[in-house]
Each structure stands twice: as C-alpha cells, then as structure tokens.
PDB file of C-alpha atoms and ligand atoms in Angstrom:
ATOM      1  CA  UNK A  13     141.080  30.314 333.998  1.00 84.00           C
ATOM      2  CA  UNK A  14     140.161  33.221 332.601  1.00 90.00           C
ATOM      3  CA  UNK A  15     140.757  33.445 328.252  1.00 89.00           C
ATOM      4  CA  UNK A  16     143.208  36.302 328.740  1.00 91.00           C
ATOM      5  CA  UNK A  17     144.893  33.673 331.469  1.00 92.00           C
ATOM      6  CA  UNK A  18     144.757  31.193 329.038  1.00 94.00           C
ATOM      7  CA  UNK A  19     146.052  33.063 325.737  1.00 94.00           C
ATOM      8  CA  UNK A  20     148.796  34.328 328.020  1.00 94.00           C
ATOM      9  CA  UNK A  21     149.811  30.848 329.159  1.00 96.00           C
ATOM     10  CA  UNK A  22     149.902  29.419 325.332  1.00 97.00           C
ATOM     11  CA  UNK A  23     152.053  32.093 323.984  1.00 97.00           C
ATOM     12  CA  UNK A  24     154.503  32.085 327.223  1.00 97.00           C
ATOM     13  CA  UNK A  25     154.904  27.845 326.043  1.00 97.00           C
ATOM     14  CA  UNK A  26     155.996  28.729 322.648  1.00 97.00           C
ATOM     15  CA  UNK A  27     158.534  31.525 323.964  1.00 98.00           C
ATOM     16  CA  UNK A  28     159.706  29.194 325.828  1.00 96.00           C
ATOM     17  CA  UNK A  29     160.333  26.361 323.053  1.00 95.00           C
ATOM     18  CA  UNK A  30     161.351  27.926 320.107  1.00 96.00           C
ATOM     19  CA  UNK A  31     164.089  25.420 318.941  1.00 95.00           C
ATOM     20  CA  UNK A  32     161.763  22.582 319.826  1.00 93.00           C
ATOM     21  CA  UNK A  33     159.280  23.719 317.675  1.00 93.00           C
ATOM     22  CA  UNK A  34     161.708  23.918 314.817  1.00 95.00           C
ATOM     23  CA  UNK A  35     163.142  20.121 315.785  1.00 93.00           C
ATOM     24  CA  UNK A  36     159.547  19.137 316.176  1.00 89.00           C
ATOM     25  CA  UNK A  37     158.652  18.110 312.636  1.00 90.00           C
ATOM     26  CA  UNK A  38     161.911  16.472 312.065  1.00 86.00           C
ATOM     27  CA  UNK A  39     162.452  14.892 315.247  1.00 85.00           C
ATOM     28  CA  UNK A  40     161.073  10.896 315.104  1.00 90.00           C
ATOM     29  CA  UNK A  41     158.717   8.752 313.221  1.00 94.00           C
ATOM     30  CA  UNK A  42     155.324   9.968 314.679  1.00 95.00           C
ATOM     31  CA  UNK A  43     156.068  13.943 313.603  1.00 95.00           C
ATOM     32  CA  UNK A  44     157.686  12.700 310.021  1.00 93.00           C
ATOM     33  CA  UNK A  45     153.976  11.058 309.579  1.00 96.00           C
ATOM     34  CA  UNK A  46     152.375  14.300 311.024  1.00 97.00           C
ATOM     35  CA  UNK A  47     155.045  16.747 308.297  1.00 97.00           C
ATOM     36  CA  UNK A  48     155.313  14.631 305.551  1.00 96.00           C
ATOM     37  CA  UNK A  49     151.507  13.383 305.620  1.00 98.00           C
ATOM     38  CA  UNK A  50     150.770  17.369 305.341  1.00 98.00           C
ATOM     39  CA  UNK A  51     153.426  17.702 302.786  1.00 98.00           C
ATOM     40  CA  UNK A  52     151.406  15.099 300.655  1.00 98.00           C
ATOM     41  CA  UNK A  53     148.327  17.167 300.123  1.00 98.00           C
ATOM     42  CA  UNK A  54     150.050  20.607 299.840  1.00 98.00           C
ATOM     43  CA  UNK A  55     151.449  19.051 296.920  1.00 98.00           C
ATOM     44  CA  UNK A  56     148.443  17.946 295.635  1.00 98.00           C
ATOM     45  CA  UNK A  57     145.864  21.193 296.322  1.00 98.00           C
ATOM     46  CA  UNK A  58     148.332  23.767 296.370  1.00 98.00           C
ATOM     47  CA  UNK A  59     148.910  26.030 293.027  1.00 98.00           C
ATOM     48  CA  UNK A  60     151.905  25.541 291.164  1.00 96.00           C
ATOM     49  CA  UNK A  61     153.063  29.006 292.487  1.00 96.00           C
ATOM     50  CA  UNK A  62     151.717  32.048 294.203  1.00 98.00           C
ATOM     51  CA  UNK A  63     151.562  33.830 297.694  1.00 98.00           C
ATOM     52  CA  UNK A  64     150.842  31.527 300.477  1.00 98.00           C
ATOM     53  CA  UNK A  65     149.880  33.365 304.033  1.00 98.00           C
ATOM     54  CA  UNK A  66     151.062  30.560 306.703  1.00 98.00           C
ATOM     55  CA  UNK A  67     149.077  31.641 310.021  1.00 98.00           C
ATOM     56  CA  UNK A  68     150.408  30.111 313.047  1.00 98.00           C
ATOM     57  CA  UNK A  69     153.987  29.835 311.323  1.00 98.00           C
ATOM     58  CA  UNK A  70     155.534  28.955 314.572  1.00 97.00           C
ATOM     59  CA  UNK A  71     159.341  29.489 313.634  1.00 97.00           C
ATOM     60  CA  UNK A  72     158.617  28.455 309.914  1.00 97.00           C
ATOM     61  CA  UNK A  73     158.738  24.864 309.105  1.00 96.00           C
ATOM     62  CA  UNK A  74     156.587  24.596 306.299  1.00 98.00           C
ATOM     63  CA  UNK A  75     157.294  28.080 305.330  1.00 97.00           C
ATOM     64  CA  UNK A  76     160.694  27.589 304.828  1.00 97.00           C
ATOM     65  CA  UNK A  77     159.632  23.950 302.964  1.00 97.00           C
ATOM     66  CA  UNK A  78     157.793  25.707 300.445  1.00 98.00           C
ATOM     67  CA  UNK A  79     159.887  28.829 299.659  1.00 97.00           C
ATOM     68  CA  UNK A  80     162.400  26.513 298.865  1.00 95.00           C
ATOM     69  CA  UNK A  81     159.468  25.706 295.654  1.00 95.00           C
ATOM     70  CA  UNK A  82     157.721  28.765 293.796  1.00 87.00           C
ATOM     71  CA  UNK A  83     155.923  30.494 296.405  1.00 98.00           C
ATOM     72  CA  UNK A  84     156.089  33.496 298.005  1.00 98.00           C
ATOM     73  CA  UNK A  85     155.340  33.364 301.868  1.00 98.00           C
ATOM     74  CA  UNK A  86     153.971  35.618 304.614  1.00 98.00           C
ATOM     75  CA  UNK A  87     154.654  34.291 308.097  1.00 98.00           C
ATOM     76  CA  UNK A  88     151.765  35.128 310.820  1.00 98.00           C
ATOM     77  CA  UNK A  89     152.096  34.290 314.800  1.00 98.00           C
ATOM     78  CA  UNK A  90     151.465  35.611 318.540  1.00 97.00           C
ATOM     79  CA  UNK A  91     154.406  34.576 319.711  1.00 98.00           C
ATOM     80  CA  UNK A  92     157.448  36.979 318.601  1.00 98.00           C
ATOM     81  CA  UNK A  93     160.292  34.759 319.468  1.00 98.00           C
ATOM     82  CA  UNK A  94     158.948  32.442 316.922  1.00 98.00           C
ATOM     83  CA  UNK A  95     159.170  35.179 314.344  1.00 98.00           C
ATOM     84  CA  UNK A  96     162.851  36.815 315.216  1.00 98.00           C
ATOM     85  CA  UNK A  97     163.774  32.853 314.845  1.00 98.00           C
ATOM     86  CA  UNK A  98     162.482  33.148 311.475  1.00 98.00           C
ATOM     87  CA  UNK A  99     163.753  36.397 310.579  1.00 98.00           C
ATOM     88  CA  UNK A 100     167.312  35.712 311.550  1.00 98.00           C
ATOM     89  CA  UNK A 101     166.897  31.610 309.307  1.00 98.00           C
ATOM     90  CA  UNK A 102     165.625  34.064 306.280  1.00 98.00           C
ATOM     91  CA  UNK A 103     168.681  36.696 306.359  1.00 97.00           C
ATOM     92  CA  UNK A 104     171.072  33.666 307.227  1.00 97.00           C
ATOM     93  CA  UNK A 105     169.248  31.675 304.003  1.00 96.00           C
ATOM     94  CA  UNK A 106     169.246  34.707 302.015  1.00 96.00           C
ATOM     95  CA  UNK A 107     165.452  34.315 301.373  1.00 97.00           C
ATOM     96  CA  UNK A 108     164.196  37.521 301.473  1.00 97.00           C
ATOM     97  CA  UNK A 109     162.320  37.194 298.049  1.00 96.00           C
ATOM     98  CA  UNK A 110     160.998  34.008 298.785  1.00 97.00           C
ATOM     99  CA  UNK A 111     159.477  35.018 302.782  1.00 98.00           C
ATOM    100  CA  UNK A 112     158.354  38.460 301.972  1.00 97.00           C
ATOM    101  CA  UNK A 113     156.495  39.119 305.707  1.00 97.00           C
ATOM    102  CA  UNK A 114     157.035  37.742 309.399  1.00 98.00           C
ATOM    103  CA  UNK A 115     153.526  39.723 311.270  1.00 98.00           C
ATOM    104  CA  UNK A 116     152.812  39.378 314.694  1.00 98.00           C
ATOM    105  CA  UNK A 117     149.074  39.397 315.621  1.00 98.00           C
ATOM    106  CA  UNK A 118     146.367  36.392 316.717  1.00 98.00           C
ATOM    107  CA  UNK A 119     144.504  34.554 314.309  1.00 98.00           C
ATOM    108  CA  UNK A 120     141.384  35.966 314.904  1.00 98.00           C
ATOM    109  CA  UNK A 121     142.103  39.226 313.615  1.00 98.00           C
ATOM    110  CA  UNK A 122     144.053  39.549 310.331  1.00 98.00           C
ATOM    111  CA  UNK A 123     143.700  42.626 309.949  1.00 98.00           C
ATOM    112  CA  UNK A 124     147.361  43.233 308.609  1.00 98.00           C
ATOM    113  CA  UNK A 125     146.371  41.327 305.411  1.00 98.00           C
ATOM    114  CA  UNK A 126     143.222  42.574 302.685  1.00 98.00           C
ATOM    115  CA  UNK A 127     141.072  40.541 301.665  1.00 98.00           C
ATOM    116  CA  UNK A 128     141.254  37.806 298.881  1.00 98.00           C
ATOM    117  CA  UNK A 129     145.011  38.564 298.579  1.00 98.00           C
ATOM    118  CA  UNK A 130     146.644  35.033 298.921  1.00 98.00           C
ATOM    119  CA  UNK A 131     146.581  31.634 296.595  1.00 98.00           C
ATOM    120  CA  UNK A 132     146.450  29.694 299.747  1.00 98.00           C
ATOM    121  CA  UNK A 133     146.084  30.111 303.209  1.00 98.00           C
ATOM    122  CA  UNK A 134     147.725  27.143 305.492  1.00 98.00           C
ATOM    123  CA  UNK A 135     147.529  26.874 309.362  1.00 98.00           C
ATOM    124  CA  UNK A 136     149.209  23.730 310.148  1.00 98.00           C
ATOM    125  CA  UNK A 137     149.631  22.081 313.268  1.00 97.00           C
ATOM    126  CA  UNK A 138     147.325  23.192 315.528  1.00 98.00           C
ATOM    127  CA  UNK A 139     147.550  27.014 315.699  1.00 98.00           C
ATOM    128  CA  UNK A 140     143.650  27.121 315.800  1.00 98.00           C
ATOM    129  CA  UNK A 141     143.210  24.241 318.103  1.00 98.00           C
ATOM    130  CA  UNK A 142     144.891  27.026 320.968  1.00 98.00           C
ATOM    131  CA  UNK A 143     142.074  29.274 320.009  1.00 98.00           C
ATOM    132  CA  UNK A 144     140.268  29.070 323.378  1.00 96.00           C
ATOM    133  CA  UNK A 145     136.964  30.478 322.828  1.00 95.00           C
ATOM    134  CA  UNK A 146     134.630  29.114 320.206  1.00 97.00           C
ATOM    135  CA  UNK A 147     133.527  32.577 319.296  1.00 97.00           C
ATOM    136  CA  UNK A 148     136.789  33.318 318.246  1.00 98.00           C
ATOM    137  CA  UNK A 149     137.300  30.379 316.600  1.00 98.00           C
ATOM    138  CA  UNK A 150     134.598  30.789 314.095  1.00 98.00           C
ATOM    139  CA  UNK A 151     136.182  34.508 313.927  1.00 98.00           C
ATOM    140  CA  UNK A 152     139.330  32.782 313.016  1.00 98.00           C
ATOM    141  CA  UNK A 153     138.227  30.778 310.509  1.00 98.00           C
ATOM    142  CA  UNK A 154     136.167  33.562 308.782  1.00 98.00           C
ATOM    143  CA  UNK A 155     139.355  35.747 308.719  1.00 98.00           C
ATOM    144  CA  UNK A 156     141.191  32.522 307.528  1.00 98.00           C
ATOM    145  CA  UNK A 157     139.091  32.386 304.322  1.00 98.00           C
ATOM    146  CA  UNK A 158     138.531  36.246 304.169  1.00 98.00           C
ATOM    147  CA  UNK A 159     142.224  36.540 303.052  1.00 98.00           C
ATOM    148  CA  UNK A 160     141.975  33.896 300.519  1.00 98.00           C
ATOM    149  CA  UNK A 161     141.702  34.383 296.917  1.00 98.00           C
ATOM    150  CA  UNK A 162     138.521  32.876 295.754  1.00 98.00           C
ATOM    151  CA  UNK A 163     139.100  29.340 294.353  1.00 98.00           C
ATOM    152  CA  UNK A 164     141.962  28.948 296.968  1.00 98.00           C
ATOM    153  CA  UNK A 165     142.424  26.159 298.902  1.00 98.00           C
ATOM    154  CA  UNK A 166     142.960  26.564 302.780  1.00 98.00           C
ATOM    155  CA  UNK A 167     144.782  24.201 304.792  1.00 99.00           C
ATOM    156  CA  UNK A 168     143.830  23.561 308.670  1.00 99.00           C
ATOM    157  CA  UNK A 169     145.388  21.173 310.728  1.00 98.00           C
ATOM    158  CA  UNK A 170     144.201  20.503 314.861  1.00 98.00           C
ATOM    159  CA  UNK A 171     144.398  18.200 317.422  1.00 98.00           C
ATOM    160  CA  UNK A 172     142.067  15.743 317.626  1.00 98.00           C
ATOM    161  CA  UNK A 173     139.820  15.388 320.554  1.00 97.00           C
ATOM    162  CA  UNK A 174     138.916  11.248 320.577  1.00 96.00           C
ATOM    163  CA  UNK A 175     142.425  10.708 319.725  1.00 96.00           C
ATOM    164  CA  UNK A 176     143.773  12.065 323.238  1.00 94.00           C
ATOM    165  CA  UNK A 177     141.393   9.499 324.820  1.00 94.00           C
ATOM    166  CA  UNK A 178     144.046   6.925 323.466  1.00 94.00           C
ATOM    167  CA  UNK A 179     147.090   8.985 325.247  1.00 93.00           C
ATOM    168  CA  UNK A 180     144.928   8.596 328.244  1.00 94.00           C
ATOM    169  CA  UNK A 181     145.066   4.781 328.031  1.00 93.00           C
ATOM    170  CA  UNK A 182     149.030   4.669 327.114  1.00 92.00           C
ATOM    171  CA  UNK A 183     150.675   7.565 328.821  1.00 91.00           C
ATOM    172  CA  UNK A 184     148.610   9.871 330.655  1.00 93.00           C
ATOM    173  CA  UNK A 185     146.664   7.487 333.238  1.00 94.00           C
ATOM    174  CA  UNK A 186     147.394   9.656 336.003  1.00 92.00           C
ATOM    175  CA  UNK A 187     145.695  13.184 334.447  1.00 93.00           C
ATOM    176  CA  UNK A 188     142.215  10.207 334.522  1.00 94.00           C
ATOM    177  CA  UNK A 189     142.057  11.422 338.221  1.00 93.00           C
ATOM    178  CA  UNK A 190     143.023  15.050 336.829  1.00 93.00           C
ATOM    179  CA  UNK A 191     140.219  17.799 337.551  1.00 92.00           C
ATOM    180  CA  UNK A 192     139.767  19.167 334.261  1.00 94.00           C
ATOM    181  CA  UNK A 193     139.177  15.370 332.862  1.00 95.00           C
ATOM    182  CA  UNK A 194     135.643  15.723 332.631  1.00 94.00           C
ATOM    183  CA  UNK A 195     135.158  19.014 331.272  1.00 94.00           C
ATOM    184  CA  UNK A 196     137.716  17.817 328.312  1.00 95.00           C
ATOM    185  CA  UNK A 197     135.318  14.829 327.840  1.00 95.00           C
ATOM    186  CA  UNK A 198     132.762  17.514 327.243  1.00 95.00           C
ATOM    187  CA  UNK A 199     133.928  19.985 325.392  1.00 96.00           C
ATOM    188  CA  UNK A 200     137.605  18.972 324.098  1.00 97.00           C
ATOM    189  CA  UNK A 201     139.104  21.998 326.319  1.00 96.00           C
ATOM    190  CA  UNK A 202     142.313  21.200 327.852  1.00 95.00           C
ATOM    191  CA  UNK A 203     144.096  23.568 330.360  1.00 94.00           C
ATOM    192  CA  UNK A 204     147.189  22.889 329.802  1.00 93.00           C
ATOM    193  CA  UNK A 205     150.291  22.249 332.811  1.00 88.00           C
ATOM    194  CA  UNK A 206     150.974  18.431 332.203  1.00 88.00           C
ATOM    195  CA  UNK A 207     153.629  18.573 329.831  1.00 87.00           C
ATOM    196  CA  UNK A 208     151.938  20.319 326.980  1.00 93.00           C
ATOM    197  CA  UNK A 209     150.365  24.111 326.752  1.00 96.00           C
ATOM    198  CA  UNK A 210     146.331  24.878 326.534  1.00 97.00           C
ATOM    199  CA  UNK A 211     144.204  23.306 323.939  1.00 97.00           C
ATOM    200  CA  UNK A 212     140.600  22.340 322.410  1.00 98.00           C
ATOM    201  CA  UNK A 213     140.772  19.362 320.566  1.00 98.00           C
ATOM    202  CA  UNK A 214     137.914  18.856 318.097  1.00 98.00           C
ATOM    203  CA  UNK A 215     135.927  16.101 316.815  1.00 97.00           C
ATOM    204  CA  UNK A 216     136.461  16.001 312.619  1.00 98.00           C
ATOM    205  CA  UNK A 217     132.951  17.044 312.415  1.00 98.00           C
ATOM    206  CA  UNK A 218     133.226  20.157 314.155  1.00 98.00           C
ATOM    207  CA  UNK A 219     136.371  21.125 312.259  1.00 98.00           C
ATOM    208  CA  UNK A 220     134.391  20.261 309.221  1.00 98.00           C
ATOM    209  CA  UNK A 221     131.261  22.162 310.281  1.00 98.00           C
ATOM    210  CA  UNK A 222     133.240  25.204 311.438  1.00 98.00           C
ATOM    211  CA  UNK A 223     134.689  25.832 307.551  1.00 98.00           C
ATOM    212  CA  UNK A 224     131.343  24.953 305.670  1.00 98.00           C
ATOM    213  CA  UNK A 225     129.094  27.011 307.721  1.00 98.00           C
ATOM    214  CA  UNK A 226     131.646  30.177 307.357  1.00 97.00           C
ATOM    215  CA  UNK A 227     131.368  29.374 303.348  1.00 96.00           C
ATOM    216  CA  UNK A 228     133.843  27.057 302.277  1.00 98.00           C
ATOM    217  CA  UNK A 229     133.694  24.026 299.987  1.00 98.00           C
ATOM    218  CA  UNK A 230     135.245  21.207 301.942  1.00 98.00           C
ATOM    219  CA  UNK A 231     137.661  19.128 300.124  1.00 98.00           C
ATOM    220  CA  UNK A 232     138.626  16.548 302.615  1.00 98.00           C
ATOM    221  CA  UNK A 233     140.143  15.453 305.812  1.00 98.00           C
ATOM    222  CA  UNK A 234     142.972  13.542 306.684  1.00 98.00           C
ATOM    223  CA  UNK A 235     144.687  11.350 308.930  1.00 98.00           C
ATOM    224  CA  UNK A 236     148.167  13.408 309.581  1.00 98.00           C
ATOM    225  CA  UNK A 237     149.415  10.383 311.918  1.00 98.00           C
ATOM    226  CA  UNK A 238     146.218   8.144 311.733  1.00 98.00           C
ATOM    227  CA  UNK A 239     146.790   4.668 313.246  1.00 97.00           C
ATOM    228  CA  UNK A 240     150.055   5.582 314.700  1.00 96.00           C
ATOM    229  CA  UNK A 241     148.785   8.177 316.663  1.00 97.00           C
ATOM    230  CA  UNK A 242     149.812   7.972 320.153  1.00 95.00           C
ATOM    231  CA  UNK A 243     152.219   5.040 320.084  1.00 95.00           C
ATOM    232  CA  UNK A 244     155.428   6.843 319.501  1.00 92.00           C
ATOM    233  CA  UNK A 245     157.560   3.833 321.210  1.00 93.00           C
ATOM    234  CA  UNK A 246     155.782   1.694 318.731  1.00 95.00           C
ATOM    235  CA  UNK A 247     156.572   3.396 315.649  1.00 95.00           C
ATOM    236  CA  UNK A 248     160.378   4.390 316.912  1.00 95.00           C
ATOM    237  CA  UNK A 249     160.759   0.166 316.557  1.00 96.00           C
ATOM    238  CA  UNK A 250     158.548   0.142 313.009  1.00 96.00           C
ATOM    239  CA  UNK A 251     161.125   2.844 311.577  1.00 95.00           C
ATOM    240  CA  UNK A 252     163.885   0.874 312.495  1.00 96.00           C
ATOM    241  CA  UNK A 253     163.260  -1.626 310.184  1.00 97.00           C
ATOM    242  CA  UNK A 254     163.129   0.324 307.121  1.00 96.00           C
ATOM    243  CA  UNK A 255     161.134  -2.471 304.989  1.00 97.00           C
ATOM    244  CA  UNK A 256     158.468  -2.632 307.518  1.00 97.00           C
ATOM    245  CA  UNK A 257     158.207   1.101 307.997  1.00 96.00           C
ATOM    246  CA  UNK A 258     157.753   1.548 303.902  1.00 96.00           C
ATOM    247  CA  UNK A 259     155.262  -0.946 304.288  1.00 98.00           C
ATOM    248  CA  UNK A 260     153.680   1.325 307.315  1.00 97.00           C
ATOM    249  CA  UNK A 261     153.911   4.496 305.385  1.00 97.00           C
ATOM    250  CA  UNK A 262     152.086   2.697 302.232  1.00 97.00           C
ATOM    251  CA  UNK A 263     149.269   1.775 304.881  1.00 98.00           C
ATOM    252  CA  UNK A 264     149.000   4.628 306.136  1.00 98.00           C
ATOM    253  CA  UNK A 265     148.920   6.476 302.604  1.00 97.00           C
ATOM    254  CA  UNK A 266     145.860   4.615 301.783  1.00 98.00           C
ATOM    255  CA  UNK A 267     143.575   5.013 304.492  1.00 98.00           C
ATOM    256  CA  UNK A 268     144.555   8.458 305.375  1.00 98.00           C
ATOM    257  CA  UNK A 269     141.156   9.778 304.358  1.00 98.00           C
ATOM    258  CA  UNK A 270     138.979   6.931 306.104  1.00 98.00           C
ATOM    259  CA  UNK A 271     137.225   8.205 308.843  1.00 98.00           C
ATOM    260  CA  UNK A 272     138.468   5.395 310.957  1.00 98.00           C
ATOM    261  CA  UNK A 273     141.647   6.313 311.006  1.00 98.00           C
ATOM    262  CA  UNK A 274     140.887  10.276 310.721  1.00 98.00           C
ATOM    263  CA  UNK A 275     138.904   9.924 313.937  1.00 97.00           C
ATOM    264  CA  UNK A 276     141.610   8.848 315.882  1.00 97.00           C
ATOM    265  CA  UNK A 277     144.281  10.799 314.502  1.00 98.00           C
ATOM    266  CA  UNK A 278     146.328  13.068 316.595  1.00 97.00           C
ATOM    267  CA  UNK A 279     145.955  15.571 314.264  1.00 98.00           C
ATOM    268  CA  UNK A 280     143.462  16.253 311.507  1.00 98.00           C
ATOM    269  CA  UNK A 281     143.933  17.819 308.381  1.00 98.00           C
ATOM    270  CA  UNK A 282     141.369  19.712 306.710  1.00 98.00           C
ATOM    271  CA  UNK A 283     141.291  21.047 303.293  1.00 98.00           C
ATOM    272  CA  UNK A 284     138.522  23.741 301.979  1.00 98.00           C
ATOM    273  CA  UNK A 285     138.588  25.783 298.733  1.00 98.00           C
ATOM    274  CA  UNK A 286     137.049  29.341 299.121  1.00 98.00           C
ATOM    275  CA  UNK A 287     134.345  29.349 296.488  1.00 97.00           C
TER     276      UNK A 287
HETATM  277  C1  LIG T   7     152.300  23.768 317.384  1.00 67.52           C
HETATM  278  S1  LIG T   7     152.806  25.328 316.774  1.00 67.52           S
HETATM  279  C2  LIG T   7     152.699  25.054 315.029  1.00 67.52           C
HETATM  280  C3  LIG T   7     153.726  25.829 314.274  1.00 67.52           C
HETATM  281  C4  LIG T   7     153.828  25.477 312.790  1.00 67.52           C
HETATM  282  N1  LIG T   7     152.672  25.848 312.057  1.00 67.52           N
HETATM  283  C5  LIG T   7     154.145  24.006 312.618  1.00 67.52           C
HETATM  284  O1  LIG T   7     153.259  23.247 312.207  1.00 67.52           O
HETATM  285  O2  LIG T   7     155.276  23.625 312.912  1.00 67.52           O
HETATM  286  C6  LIG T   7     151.464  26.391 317.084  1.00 67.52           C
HETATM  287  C7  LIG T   7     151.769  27.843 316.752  1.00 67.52           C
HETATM  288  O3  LIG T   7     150.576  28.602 316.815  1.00 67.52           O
HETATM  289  C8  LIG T   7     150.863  29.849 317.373  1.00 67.52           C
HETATM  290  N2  LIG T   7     149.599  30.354 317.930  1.00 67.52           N
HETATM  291  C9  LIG T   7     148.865  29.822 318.936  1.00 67.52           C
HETATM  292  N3  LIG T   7     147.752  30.540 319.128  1.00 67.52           N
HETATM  293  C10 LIG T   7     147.765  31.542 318.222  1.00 67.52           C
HETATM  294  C11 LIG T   7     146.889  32.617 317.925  1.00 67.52           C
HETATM  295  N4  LIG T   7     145.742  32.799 318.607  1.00 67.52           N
HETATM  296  N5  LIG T   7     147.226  33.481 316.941  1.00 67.52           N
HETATM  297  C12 LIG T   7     148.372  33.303 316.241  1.00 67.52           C
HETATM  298  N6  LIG T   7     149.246  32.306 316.468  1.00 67.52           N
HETATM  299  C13 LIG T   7     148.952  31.430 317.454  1.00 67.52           C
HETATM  300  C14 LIG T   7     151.937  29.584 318.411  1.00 67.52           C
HETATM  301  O4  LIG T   7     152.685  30.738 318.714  1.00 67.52           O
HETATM  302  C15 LIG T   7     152.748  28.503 317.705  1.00 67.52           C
HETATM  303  O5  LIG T   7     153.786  29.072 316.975  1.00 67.52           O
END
C-alpha cells in the first residue's frame, strides 16, 4: 500500500471514531495506566505555566486536562472531525483563553507554528507512531523540536513494537498466519484492517535515537502501561479490588522507567529537553 494509501486509511479511522477517542483515556484500567502514567511526568517536566503546542491532539484529552491548569494550548491534527469536536467542547467550556488554536495539518510539516515559540511540545499517544515513512518521521521529530523553546521539554508517546508480540500470544493468534506478520517482525510496520488503523511500532531505542540524533537531550522513557500491557481482562479483575489495584499502581510507579518493563510496554513515553 502505497503511503498516500496508507495516510488516507489512518485519518479515515479517526473520522470515523471521534467519541471513542475522547472515551479512550477514560474508559478501563489499562488506558487510566496509559493517561494517568503520562499525567505523572507532565507534572513533573512541564513548566509551571506557558504555551503548550499538543500535536496529534486527537479531540483534546490532555489538552483540555491541562487548560484546566495554567497553560495556554494550541491543538494540531490531520483529522478535522477531531478538531470541530474540540472546537464545539471549547465554546461549550467557555475556554477560549485557555485553547487559543485548533490547526489542521500533518506532523511533519508545522509550518503554521515559528520556531522556538512554545514551553512544551507534547504528542501523546501515538500520533507519530502513524507516521508511515521513516523519512518523515525524522522530519516530524525535527519540526517537533523546531517549535520548541530552547530548554523545553518535549513529550512523545508510541506504540511499542516488542510489546504487540505479547497481543499476538493473548488475542491476536489468528493475524500469526496474517501476511504482513513478517514484515512487522522486521520493521514494526503494521497495515492496519484487524481492528485497529495503520501503524509502526518502535523499539525504545529507536524512539530514543530518533530525538538525540535530531538534537535533543533525552530525559527518559517510560512505561505508560508497563507490565499490564496487553492483559486488559487481567487488570479489569485487579481494579476491582481497589486495595490490590493501589498496590498495582504503586508497582507500577516504581519500575516505570526500568527498561524491563519499558520494553514491553504498549506504549512508550519519551521525554527530551531542546537544548
Ligand atoms: C491515538 S490518537 C491520540 C490522540 C491524543 N493525543 C490522545 O492521546 O488521546 C492519534 C491522533 O493522531 C492523529 N494523527 C495521526 N497521524 C497524524 C499526522 N501525520 N499528523 C497529524 N496528526 C496525526 C490522528 O488524527 C489522531 O487524532
């Protein structure tokens, strides 16, 4: 499939699931690991206030999280339903001084913005993993830390390549037999059409490579949902026993930085500063 094909087919899935993706980070245990993991270290790296540009915004979940704080946001995405979602939540919230810009455009071209204009730059939950061309990838990330103040931190989140191999055990024997199986064992591409849209998963190290070799410092990387990853049925059972899940979380909490458990996340967080 051609990249055109593919770009085509990723923005038509999140057209398509607009409310989802605004239930998504709310919705069970394994995406309140994934949102409030991420939550965590925004806390932590972000700057007490300032302008944050949040690329891949989908409908706004984590922009609307942190204009609720001191921070003035900028929402960036392909896919225009996701942005008329967001437009019609800001008039509705009355936080038009708070989310000062909903762009269209694709993240390897931010050309809307100048550069070293924000405080921080986040891109959370896997906006660049749908970047299907590695070219553009290493675009994106350049443009990423191009509109970055210097001294900002920039947050990237993906989906983890070894991590799938664990869906593959638990819930997706049948894609084993699948024709694109083997070229996602080599490269991390997948094509998308079994339940989920086009993506390239990456190894850590390649997520960490792509952001030092375009300049960055890198801070860390983290396990969003770490040991949990792909055992949603699992975890639904852990959170219903709310002593044991507190215990989970705590776990979790303190080996969210070990690569153990960041190799196997679902998704990896990565945080670089823009020197
Ligand atoms: C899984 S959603 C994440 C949304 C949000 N950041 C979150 O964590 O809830 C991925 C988003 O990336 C957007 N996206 C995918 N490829 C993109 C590209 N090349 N340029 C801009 N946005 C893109 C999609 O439209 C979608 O809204």
């Amino acid at each position: 499939m051609s990249e055109a094909d593919l770009k085509h087919k990723i923005k038509s899935y999140y057209t398509e699931s607009v409310k989802e993706e605004w239930r998504r980070l709310a919705k069970g245990p394994i995406s309140r690991l994934e949102f409030e993991t991420t939550i965590r270290f925004l806390n932590e790296y972000l700057p007490k206030s300032g302008s944050i540009l949040d690329a891949g915004s989908g409908p706004g979940r984590y922009a609307f999280t942190l204009a609720k704080k001191c921070y003035k946001l900028t929402l960036f995405d392909f896919t225009p339903a996701n942005l008329d979602f967001a437009r019609r939540k800001i008039k509705r919230d009355n936080m038009q001084d708070r989310i000062i810009g909903t762009v269209e455009g694709t993240l390897d071209d931010l050309s809307a913005f100048e550069s070293n204009s924000f405080d921080a730059v986040i891109c959370l939950g896997g906006p660049l993993s749908h970047v299907m061309s590695e070219k553009k990838r290493r675009k994106a990330a350049k443009e990423l830390i191009r509109v970055a103040k210097h001294g900002a931190p920039i947050f990237v989140s993906v989906m983890n390549k070894m991590s799938a191999m664990m869906g593959f055990v638990r819930l997706f024997q049948k894609e084993l037999a699948a024709q694109y199986f083997e070229g996602y064992l080599k490269n991390g591409d997948y094509p998308g059409g079994y339940g989920f849209t086009a993506y390239h998963g990456f190894q850590p190290e390649e997520l960490r490579g792509l952001f030092a070799k375009a300049g960055t410092k890198i801070v860390l990387t983290a396990a969003l949902e770490g040991f949990g990853s792909y055992s949603e049925k699992d975890l639904k059972k852990l959170y219903r026993n709310k002593k044991r899940w507190k215990i989970w979380v705590r776990a979790h909490n303190s080996t969210v930085t070990h690569p153990s458990s960041v190799g196997i996340s679902q998704h990896i967080l990565l945080i670089c500063r823009k020197p």
